[in-house]
Tab-separated table of C-alpha atoms in Angstrom:
chain	number	residue	atom	x	y	z
Q	28	ILE	CA	30.884	17.735	-54.444
Q	29	PHE	CA	29.528	21.207	-53.680
Q	30	ILE	CA	28.424	21.634	-50.079
Q	31	SER	CA	26.626	24.674	-48.667
Q	32	LEU	CA	25.846	25.064	-44.958
Q	33	ILE	CA	23.222	27.595	-43.939
Q	34	LEU	CA	22.277	28.909	-40.518
Q	35	ILE	CA	18.936	30.677	-40.455
Q	36	ILE	CA	19.644	32.426	-37.152
Q	37	PRO	CA	20.225	36.170	-37.819
Q	38	SER	CA	22.959	37.891	-35.766
Q	39	LEU	CA	23.965	34.646	-34.015
Q	40	VAL	CA	26.129	33.284	-36.839
Q	41	PHE	CA	29.860	33.271	-36.243
Q	42	ALA	CA	30.924	31.878	-39.630
Q	43	SER	CA	33.202	34.323	-41.427
Q	44	ASN	CA	31.721	33.684	-44.877
Q	45	PHE	CA	28.129	34.144	-43.769
Q	46	SER	CA	26.704	37.591	-44.433
Q	47	ILE	CA	24.092	39.196	-42.190
Q	48	THR	CA	21.585	41.720	-43.477
Q	49	TRP	CA	20.698	44.058	-40.635
Q	50	SER	CA	17.070	45.073	-40.279
Q	51	MET	CA	15.691	48.158	-38.572
Q	52	LEU	CA	14.283	45.856	-35.849
Q	53	ALA	CA	17.369	45.641	-33.641
Q	54	ASP	CA	17.693	42.372	-31.669
Q	55	SER	CA	18.497	44.202	-28.454
Q	56	SER	CA	15.189	46.064	-28.564
Q	57	LEU	CA	12.884	43.109	-27.822
Q	58	GLU	CA	12.240	41.529	-24.429
Q	59	ILE	CA	9.786	38.997	-23.004
Q	60	ILE	CA	8.463	39.542	-19.481
Q	61	CYS	CA	6.187	37.051	-17.734
Q	62	THR	CA	4.280	37.892	-14.579
Q	63	SER	CA	1.934	35.661	-12.628
Q	64	LEU	CA	-1.348	37.096	-11.435
Q	65	SER	CA	-0.077	36.691	-7.881
Q	66	GLY	CA	2.542	39.349	-8.580
Q	67	GLY	CA	0.115	42.247	-8.214
Q	68	LEU	CA	-3.660	42.499	-8.588
Q	69	ASP	CA	-5.883	45.569	-8.815
Q	70	PHE	CA	-9.560	44.792	-8.167
Q	71	VAL	CA	-12.186	47.377	-9.012
Q	72	PHE	CA	-15.723	46.497	-7.924
Q	73	VAL	CA	-18.358	47.987	-10.228
Q	74	LEU	CA	-21.533	47.773	-8.141
Q	75	ASP	CA	-25.117	48.233	-9.220
Q	76	THR	CA	-26.580	50.134	-6.248
Q	77	THR	CA	-30.191	50.258	-7.385
Q	78	GLY	CA	-33.000	49.328	-4.980
Q	79	SER	CA	-33.018	45.557	-5.510
Q	80	MET	CA	-29.273	45.124	-4.829
Q	81	TYR	CA	-29.107	45.742	-1.062
Q	82	GLY	CA	-28.738	42.115	0.040
Q	83	ASP	CA	-26.268	41.286	-2.744
Q	84	ILE	CA	-23.909	44.085	-1.703
Q	85	ASP	CA	-24.016	42.748	1.865
Q	86	SER	CA	-23.136	39.274	0.559
Q	87	ALA	CA	-20.129	40.599	-1.364
Q	88	LEU	CA	-18.962	42.388	1.785
Q	89	ALA	CA	-19.477	39.412	4.108
Q	90	TYR	CA	-16.789	37.293	2.434
Q	91	LEU	CA	-14.380	40.070	1.534
Q	92	ASP	CA	-12.190	39.637	4.632
Q	93	ASP	CA	-11.753	35.918	3.915
Q	94	PHE	CA	-10.873	36.767	0.320
Q	95	ALA	CA	-8.215	39.246	1.472
Q	96	ASP	CA	-6.867	36.781	4.056
Q	97	SER	CA	-6.472	34.130	1.345
Q	98	MET	CA	-4.551	36.551	-0.878
Q	99	ASP	CA	-2.351	37.539	2.079
Q	100	ALA	CA	-1.555	33.854	2.651
Q	101	LEU	CA	-0.555	33.501	-1.012
Q	102	GLY	CA	1.666	36.578	-0.839
Q	103	ILE	CA	-0.433	38.486	-3.367
Q	104	ASP	CA	0.020	42.248	-3.600
Q	105	TYR	CA	-3.532	43.544	-4.027
Q	106	ALA	CA	-5.518	46.770	-4.044
Q	107	PHE	CA	-9.226	47.599	-4.231
Q	108	GLY	CA	-11.242	50.320	-5.932
Q	109	LEU	CA	-14.944	51.099	-6.239
Q	110	VAL	CA	-17.362	52.436	-8.847
Q	111	THR	CA	-21.102	52.540	-8.159
Q	112	TYR	CA	-23.836	52.964	-10.730
Q	113	GLY	CA	-27.527	52.803	-11.533
Q	114	ASP	CA	-28.977	55.533	-13.693
Q	115	GLY	CA	-25.578	57.215	-13.734
Q	116	TRP	CA	-22.259	56.305	-12.094
Q	117	ASN	CA	-19.840	57.782	-9.552
Q	118	PHE	CA	-16.648	57.245	-7.557
Q	119	PRO	CA	-17.774	57.442	-3.902
Q	120	HIS	CA	-14.185	57.305	-2.642
Q	121	GLY	CA	-12.333	58.947	-5.512
Q	122	TYR	CA	-10.123	57.469	-8.182
Q	123	ASN	CA	-7.386	56.011	-5.977
Q	124	LEU	CA	-7.128	52.371	-4.908
Q	125	THR	CA	-6.628	51.202	-1.342
Q	126	GLU	CA	-4.264	48.388	-0.384
Q	127	SER	CA	-6.185	47.817	2.856
Q	128	ALA	CA	-9.025	45.290	2.885
Q	129	ASP	CA	-10.295	46.876	6.113
Q	130	THR	CA	-10.501	50.281	4.444
Q	131	PHE	CA	-12.322	48.814	1.461
Q	132	SER	CA	-14.780	47.086	3.779
Q	133	MET	CA	-15.503	50.458	5.349
Q	134	TRP	CA	-16.110	51.849	1.864
Q	135	LEU	CA	-18.709	49.144	1.177
Q	136	LEU	CA	-20.403	49.165	4.582
Q	137	PRO	CA	-22.465	52.374	4.227
Q	138	ILE	CA	-23.395	51.843	0.578
Q	139	GLY	CA	-27.145	51.871	0.230
Q	140	SER	CA	-29.300	50.773	-2.653
Q	141	ALA	CA	-31.937	53.019	-4.134
Q	142	GLY	CA	-33.193	54.365	-7.433
Q	143	GLY	CA	-33.119	52.482	-10.679
Q	144	ALA	CA	-36.530	53.444	-11.929
Q	145	ASP	CA	-36.347	51.239	-15.018
Q	146	ALA	CA	-34.832	47.798	-15.644
Q	147	PRO	CA	-31.755	48.740	-17.718
Q	148	GLU	CA	-28.854	50.438	-15.914
Q	149	GLU	CA	-25.677	52.103	-17.156
Q	150	ALA	CA	-23.333	49.132	-16.691
Q	151	LEU	CA	-21.377	49.803	-19.893
Q	152	ASP	CA	-20.636	53.384	-18.847
Q	153	ALA	CA	-19.646	52.319	-15.332
Q	154	ILE	CA	-17.194	49.765	-16.744
Q	155	MET	CA	-15.672	52.353	-19.056
Q	156	ALA	CA	-15.464	54.861	-16.204
Q	157	ALA	CA	-13.464	52.308	-14.222
Q	158	VAL	CA	-11.150	51.664	-17.182
Q	159	ASP	CA	-10.516	55.331	-17.935
Q	160	SER	CA	-10.601	57.063	-14.551
Q	161	ILE	CA	-9.338	54.683	-11.860
Q	162	ASP	CA	-5.663	55.212	-10.955
Q	163	TRP	CA	-4.547	51.657	-11.700
Q	164	ARG	CA	-1.120	50.779	-10.339
Q	165	THR	CA	1.735	50.291	-12.798
Q	166	GLY	CA	2.659	46.734	-13.717
Q	167	THR	CA	-0.315	44.999	-12.089
Q	168	ILE	CA	-3.029	42.746	-13.468
Q	169	ARG	CA	-6.258	44.734	-13.671
Q	170	ILE	CA	-9.539	43.023	-12.758
Q	171	ILE	CA	-13.073	44.424	-12.771
Q	172	ILE	CA	-15.772	42.626	-10.763
Q	173	LEU	CA	-19.224	43.674	-12.006
Q	174	ILE	CA	-22.152	42.876	-9.700
Q	175	THR	CA	-25.665	43.569	-10.993
Q	176	ASP	CA	-29.145	42.097	-11.308
Q	177	ALA	CA	-30.163	44.207	-14.312
Q	178	CYS	CA	-29.548	44.429	-18.026
Q	179	PHE	CA	-27.818	47.460	-19.518
Q	180	CYS	CA	-28.755	50.201	-21.909
Q	181	GLN	CA	-26.562	51.149	-24.866
Q	182	ARG	CA	-26.067	54.171	-27.081
Q	183	THR	CA	-28.956	53.194	-29.349
Q	184	SER	CA	-31.387	52.519	-26.488
Q	185	THR	CA	-34.554	54.598	-26.303
Q	186	CYS	CA	-34.803	54.750	-22.487
Q	187	THR	CA	-34.624	58.527	-22.689
Q	188	ARG	CA	-35.945	59.272	-19.208
Q	189	TYR	CA	-33.499	57.428	-16.965
Q	190	CYS	CA	-30.824	55.369	-18.786
Q	191	HIS	CA	-28.468	57.251	-21.120
Q	192	SER	CA	-25.406	55.368	-22.393
Q	193	SER	CA	-22.501	56.660	-24.470
Q	194	TRP	CA	-21.292	53.183	-25.419
Q	195	MET	CA	-22.058	50.106	-27.479
Q	196	PRO	CA	-21.230	46.611	-26.156
Q	197	ALA	CA	-18.646	45.944	-28.898
Q	198	GLU	CA	-16.769	49.132	-27.983
Q	199	VAL	CA	-16.559	48.079	-24.332
Q	200	ARG	CA	-15.374	44.610	-25.364
Q	201	ASP	CA	-12.654	46.009	-27.625
Q	202	THR	CA	-11.471	48.386	-24.894
Q	203	LEU	CA	-11.219	45.657	-22.258
Q	204	LEU	CA	-9.259	43.433	-24.640
Q	205	ALA	CA	-6.963	46.262	-25.738
Q	206	GLU	CA	-6.259	47.218	-22.118
Q	207	ASN	CA	-5.907	43.566	-21.013
Q	208	ILE	CA	-8.470	43.997	-18.251
Q	209	ILE	CA	-10.075	40.817	-16.908
Q	210	LEU	CA	-13.816	41.017	-16.236
Q	211	PHE	CA	-15.704	38.898	-13.703
Q	212	VAL	CA	-19.481	39.222	-13.663
Q	213	ALA	CA	-22.063	38.156	-11.059
Q	214	THR	CA	-25.705	38.326	-12.197
Q	215	PRO	CA	-28.831	36.220	-11.704
Q	216	SER	CA	-29.288	33.364	-14.160
Q	217	HIS	CA	-32.280	35.257	-15.527
Q	218	ILE	CA	-32.575	39.019	-15.825
Q	219	SER	CA	-35.545	41.047	-16.980
Q	220	CYS	CA	-35.144	44.046	-19.228
Q	221	SER	CA	-37.254	46.885	-20.504
Q	222	SER	CA	-37.890	46.902	-24.240
Q	223	CYS	CA	-36.386	50.377	-24.488
Q	224	ALA	CA	-32.893	48.953	-23.816
Q	225	GLY	CA	-32.852	47.070	-27.094
Q	226	THR	CA	-30.826	44.255	-25.519
Q	227	GLY	CA	-33.438	41.958	-23.951
Q	228	THR	CA	-32.195	38.633	-22.625
Q	229	TRP	CA	-29.179	39.013	-24.933
Q	230	ALA	CA	-27.647	41.192	-22.195
Q	231	LEU	CA	-27.128	38.099	-20.029
Q	232	ASN	CA	-25.287	36.376	-22.884
Q	233	TRP	CA	-23.091	39.443	-23.281
Q	234	TYR	CA	-22.219	39.406	-19.575
Q	235	ARG	CA	-21.255	35.722	-19.820
Q	236	ASN	CA	-19.334	35.983	-23.094
Q	237	MET	CA	-17.537	39.184	-22.157
Q	238	ALA	CA	-16.258	37.667	-18.918
Q	239	GLU	CA	-14.974	34.550	-20.681
Q	240	THR	CA	-13.463	36.532	-23.588
Q	241	THR	CA	-11.341	38.636	-21.239
Q	242	GLY	CA	-10.133	35.634	-19.232
Q	243	GLY	CA	-12.614	36.006	-16.376
Q	244	ALA	CA	-15.821	34.138	-15.575
Q	245	TRP	CA	-19.544	34.594	-14.985
Q	246	PHE	CA	-21.112	33.624	-11.635
Q	247	ASN	CA	-24.647	33.286	-10.404
Q	248	LEU	CA	-25.285	36.291	-8.199
Q	249	TYR	CA	-27.285	34.200	-5.756
Q	250	SER	CA	-24.575	31.603	-5.192
Q	251	ASN	CA	-22.272	31.774	-2.193
Q	252	PHE	CA	-19.958	34.761	-2.629
Q	253	GLY	CA	-17.217	32.856	-0.841
Q	254	ALA	CA	-17.298	30.335	-3.700
Q	255	ILE	CA	-17.024	33.191	-6.190
Q	256	TYR	CA	-13.894	34.520	-4.496
Q	257	ASP	CA	-12.459	30.974	-4.297
Q	258	SER	CA	-12.924	30.568	-8.049
Q	259	ILE	CA	-11.055	33.810	-8.658
Q	260	LEU	CA	-8.181	32.576	-6.495
Q	261	GLU	CA	-8.054	29.270	-8.406
Q	262	MET	CA	-7.792	31.197	-11.664
Q	263	ILE	CA	-5.018	33.359	-10.250
Q	264	ASP	CA	-2.963	30.262	-9.479
Q	265	THR	CA	-2.863	29.081	-13.121
Q	266	THR	CA	-2.734	32.385	-15.014
Q	267	GLU	CA	0.272	34.255	-16.385
Q	268	ASN	CA	0.661	37.566	-18.154
Q	269	ILE	CA	3.053	37.468	-21.150
Q	270	ILE	CA	4.391	40.893	-22.072
Q	271	LEU	CA	6.385	41.561	-25.241
Q	272	GLN	CA	8.225	44.865	-24.888
Q	273	PHE	CA	9.755	46.511	-27.936
Q	274	VAL	CA	11.899	49.655	-28.037
Q	275	ASN	CA	12.564	51.375	-31.366
Q	276	THR	CA	16.309	51.980	-31.031
Q	277	GLU	CA	16.666	53.149	-34.625
Q	278	THR	CA	16.477	56.705	-35.980
Q	279	ASP	CA	13.584	55.954	-38.335
Q	280	THR	CA	9.883	55.712	-37.536
Q	281	ILE	CA	8.354	52.250	-37.866
Q	282	GLU	CA	5.081	52.765	-39.689
Q	283	THR	CA	3.285	49.543	-38.757
Q	284	LEU	CA	4.417	46.936	-36.223
Q	285	TYR	CA	2.731	43.558	-35.758
Q	286	ALA	CA	3.153	40.923	-33.052
Q	287	THR	CA	1.842	37.377	-32.774
Q	288	ILE	CA	2.194	34.507	-30.311
Q	289	ASN	CA	2.228	30.717	-30.784
Q	290	VAL	CA	1.627	28.651	-27.657
Q	291	GLY	CA	2.214	25.060	-26.590
Q	292	SER	CA	-0.632	22.652	-25.861
Q	293	CYS	CA	-0.579	23.418	-22.108
Q	294	ILE	CA	-1.204	27.144	-22.678
Q	295	THR	CA	-4.522	28.812	-23.525
Q	296	ILE	CA	-4.805	32.477	-24.503
Q	297	ASP	CA	-7.446	34.078	-22.267
Q	298	SER	CA	-7.175	37.680	-23.432
Q	299	GLY	CA	-5.245	39.519	-26.086
Q	300	THR	CA	-5.747	38.667	-29.754
Q	301	THR	CA	-3.443	36.246	-31.562
Q	302	ILE	CA	-2.163	39.103	-33.752
Q	303	GLU	CA	-1.692	42.513	-32.147
Q	304	THR	CA	-1.033	45.681	-34.168
Q	305	THR	CA	0.592	49.013	-33.351
Q	306	LEU	CA	0.419	51.528	-36.177
Q	307	THR	CA	3.359	53.908	-35.579
Q	308	VAL	CA	6.465	53.575	-33.398
Q	309	GLU	CA	8.603	56.696	-33.167
Q	310	PRO	CA	12.401	56.556	-32.539
Q	311	GLY	CA	13.011	55.854	-28.858
Q	312	GLU	CA	9.382	54.895	-28.236
Q	313	THR	CA	8.519	51.768	-26.224
Q	314	VAL	CA	5.463	49.686	-27.084
Q	315	THR	CA	4.117	46.587	-25.377
Q	316	PHE	CA	1.995	43.679	-26.540
Q	317	GLU	CA	0.301	41.662	-23.808
Q	318	TRP	CA	-1.461	38.322	-23.555
Q	319	VAL	CA	-3.111	36.821	-20.478
Q	320	VAL	CA	-2.761	33.038	-20.665
Q	321	GLU	CA	-3.910	30.074	-18.614
Q	322	PHE	CA	-1.256	27.490	-17.864
Q	323	SER	CA	-2.010	23.842	-17.000
Q	324	SER	CA	-0.478	23.001	-13.643
Q	325	GLY	CA	2.218	20.315	-13.788
Q	326	CYS	CA	2.898	20.747	-17.486
Q	327	SER	CA	6.550	20.753	-18.605
Q	328	GLY	CA	8.751	20.587	-21.677
Q	329	ARG	CA	7.835	21.977	-25.076
Q	330	ASN	CA	4.092	22.056	-24.337
Q	331	ALA	CA	4.714	24.728	-21.675
Q	332	CYS	CA	6.603	26.997	-24.090
Q	333	PHE	CA	5.658	29.696	-26.575
Q	334	GLY	CA	7.104	31.765	-29.382
Q	335	VAL	CA	6.492	35.445	-30.126
Q	336	VAL	CA	7.197	37.183	-33.413
Q	337	ILE	CA	7.179	40.860	-34.323
Q	338	TRP	CA	7.471	42.146	-37.854
Q	339	SER	CA	7.288	45.269	-39.938
Q	340	GLY	CA	7.353	44.806	-43.676
Q	341	SER	CA	9.950	42.127	-44.385
Q	342	ASP	CA	11.849	42.652	-41.094
Q	343	THR	CA	11.180	40.017	-38.442
Q	344	LEU	CA	12.343	39.273	-34.892
Q	345	ARG	CA	11.586	36.178	-32.808
Q	346	ARG	CA	11.808	35.385	-29.124
Q	347	PHE	CA	10.913	32.232	-27.244
Q	348	GLY	CA	9.911	31.509	-23.698
Q	349	CYS	CA	8.749	28.756	-21.362
Q	350	LEU	CA	6.447	29.312	-18.406
Q	351	THR	CA	8.467	26.730	-16.466
Q	352	ARG	CA	11.528	28.990	-16.535
Q	353	ALA	CA	12.028	31.387	-13.639
Q	354	ASP	CA	12.788	34.289	-15.984
Q	355	CYS	CA	10.420	33.066	-18.722
Q	356	GLU	CA	12.495	34.141	-21.739
Q	357	CYS	CA	14.583	31.441	-23.384
Q	358	PRO	CA	18.330	32.093	-23.632
Q	359	LEU	CA	19.893	32.836	-26.997
Q	360	ILE	CA	22.244	29.978	-27.902
Q	361	PRO	CA	24.746	30.785	-30.693
Q	362	VAL	CA	25.259	28.250	-33.475
Q	363	TRP	CA	28.105	28.383	-35.976
Q	364	ILE	CA	29.706	26.349	-38.753
Q	365	ALA	CA	32.664	24.427	-37.345
Q	366	CYS	CA	33.405	22.356	-40.458
Q	367	PRO	CA	34.208	22.712	-43.340
Q	368	GLU	CA	35.248	26.231	-42.211
Q	369	SER	CA	38.119	24.996	-40.051
Q	370	CYS	CA	38.381	21.437	-41.382
Q	371	PRO	CA	40.479	20.033	-44.238
Q	372	GLN	CA	39.079	20.330	-47.758
Q	373	LEU	CA	36.228	17.885	-48.330
Q	374	THR	CA	36.880	15.132	-50.815
Q	375	SER	CA	34.720	12.922	-52.975
Q	376	CYS	CA	34.999	10.072	-50.495
Q	377	ALA	CA	31.735	8.242	-49.803
Q	378	ASP	CA	31.467	9.391	-46.185
Q	379	GLN	CA	31.499	13.188	-45.853
Q	380	ILE	CA	30.987	15.111	-42.612
Q	381	MET	CA	29.785	18.605	-41.730
Q	382	ILE	CA	29.953	19.961	-38.191
Q	383	PHE	CA	27.907	22.646	-36.428
Q	384	GLY	CA	28.952	24.118	-33.100
Q	385	VAL	CA	26.426	25.062	-30.412
Q	386	TYR	CA	27.576	27.273	-27.522
Q	387	ASP	CA	25.409	26.759	-24.447
Q	388	SER	CA	26.899	29.265	-21.998
Q	389	THR	CA	23.627	29.468	-20.033
Q	390	GLY	CA	23.631	25.803	-19.043
Q	391	ALA	CA	20.184	25.305	-20.571
Q	392	GLY	CA	21.153	21.867	-21.897
Q	393	ILE	CA	20.694	20.723	-25.499
Q	394	ASP	CA	17.979	18.150	-26.155
Q	395	THR	CA	19.851	15.955	-28.634
Q	396	ALA	CA	16.623	14.145	-29.555
Q	397	ASN	CA	15.208	17.374	-30.937
Q	398	VAL	CA	17.745	18.877	-33.350
Q	399	TYR	CA	16.347	19.710	-36.782
Q	400	ILE	CA	18.725	20.052	-39.728
Q	401	ARG	CA	17.220	20.193	-43.211
Q	402	ARG	CA	19.144	18.624	-46.092
Q	403	VAL	CA	18.410	19.706	-49.675
Q	404	THR	CA	19.788	17.727	-52.597
Q	405	THR	CA	18.803	17.255	-56.226
Q	406	SER	CA	16.524	14.473	-54.956
Q	407	GLY	CA	14.529	16.832	-52.741
Q	408	MET	CA	14.378	17.996	-49.128
Q	409	SER	CA	14.391	15.927	-45.938
Q	410	TYR	CA	15.406	16.296	-42.322
Q	411	VAL	CA	18.631	14.581	-41.349
Q	412	PRO	CA	17.687	11.539	-39.219
Q	413	LEU	CA	19.157	11.293	-35.730
Q	414	SER	CA	21.048	8.182	-36.840
Q	415	GLN	CA	23.189	10.453	-39.049
Q	416	LEU	CA	23.940	12.960	-36.256
Q	417	ASP	CA	26.738	12.566	-33.717
Q	418	PHE	CA	27.037	14.747	-30.617
Q	419	TYR	CA	30.215	15.599	-28.740
Q	420	THR	CA	30.227	18.016	-25.807
Q	421	PHE	CA	33.311	19.870	-24.631
Q	422	GLY	CA	32.670	22.318	-21.809
Q	423	ASP	CA	29.793	24.587	-22.817
Q	424	THR	CA	30.038	23.641	-26.494
Q	425	THR	CA	28.260	20.802	-28.251
Q	426	PHE	CA	29.538	19.789	-31.696
Q	427	ILE	CA	26.952	18.243	-34.017
Q	428	THR	CA	28.454	16.146	-36.807
Q	429	VAL	CA	26.254	15.487	-39.828
Q	430	HIS	CA	27.083	12.337	-41.786
Q	431	GLY	CA	25.944	11.457	-45.285
Q	432	SER	CA	26.804	9.351	-48.276
Q	433	PHE	CA	27.065	11.461	-51.437
Q	434	GLY	CA	28.299	10.907	-54.959
Q	435	ASP	CA	30.677	12.921	-57.095
Q	436	GLY	CA	28.977	16.007	-58.525
Q	437	ASP	CA	26.200	16.095	-55.893
Q	438	THR	CA	25.109	19.459	-54.519
Q	439	ILE	CA	24.095	19.384	-50.843
Q	440	THR	CA	22.691	22.276	-48.806
Q	441	LEU	CA	22.189	21.964	-45.049
Q	442	HIS	CA	19.825	24.311	-43.190
Q	443	PHE	CA	20.167	24.368	-39.409
Q	444	ASP	CA	16.481	24.984	-38.717
Q	445	SER	CA	16.149	24.682	-34.951
Q	446	LEU	CA	16.989	22.879	-31.755
Q	447	PHE	CA	15.379	22.530	-28.340
Q	448	THR	CA	16.806	22.788	-24.854
Q	449	THR	CA	16.018	20.201	-22.193
Q	450	GLN	CA	13.452	22.654	-20.734
Q	451	GLY	CA	11.610	22.866	-24.043
Q	452	CYS	CA	12.963	26.206	-25.267
Q	453	LYS	CA	13.118	26.377	-29.038
Q	454	MET	CA	15.912	28.177	-30.778
Q	455	PRO	CA	14.866	30.178	-33.877
Q	456	PRO	CA	13.223	29.979	-36.229
Q	457	TRP	CA	9.900	29.032	-34.698
């Protein structure tokens, strides 16, 4: 009988006869960081201050203190910023944010509403000004709240007298997604628009779709603003930011780096594309890939977990995490071949055994109902049923014995594909 045991877990294999091919994507250079939205929030209000908006600005201000009080009660670290616009845009209080709700209220209090000689306004440019010019704090979730009762002009609009835009809607969308900025929008359920804008009623659909695409929401401007703030707080409670941080520790430049994420059934990707791309990573450079996800409250186990993969050419690295874990990233659990490496020579007896060792130094706990070992014989491939696996735990080590009945001359190859911890973490490969 010829028996081959294979572990498809690069750099975690302890077997002396197993060779490892090192890739330029060093294992130590990849880290998963998860942050809840309650960890730090930067809100920038982008306000349409044209003549018809006076009462709506007052409404946004009236409930602001309650909104801040609710965030204080939740222990949320927040800051506010302001951009105003109409036919043009400006920063009435500079580019810095304030961490004081009272100060922000004072910023809003004297804002008047005037101008806006035609229906479209420069909302796209005001959003981009907020993205590019506001001094966002490091490591926070960035949220823009757009409040308007008008459509917008775009670069191709012909409103030459009052509304001049440098942007197209798709460019603004791509920028918000690339920067992982969440957009909330409050508009009327019907907005009029001058024909020169070239957007018509489609502008309302863009407001709605853009908010949902970035992980935010659209609200009716004439609803209770307190309800709008409450909805934002509800979203904050079930949203996480997954950050994949990669450092090029090698001496060579990585020409193209890709990253993708696979999520359990309790997780929904709100912003960030499924596959993210960074073109060039210089030696020593750090790059991040980010996804904002919504997490179903009360979910546990494998459905609350996710896997991330980065690759360049044929080199691949994987990491796994669960949103139920305090530190998010799943521990790396080494697996090695315990037998036949250190066992007596196998014979042609009917009952042969192979043993894998699993070292769980983190105390994650091995879910023995979810261990996947692939067996390849001349008859084909199948996963070894649990009835042919025995588990014995000694300290932090679990030994997995694989039984099978084989005949003389058979060739058997075992692939240790994956296992799960009791929290739902999956060990590679995904």
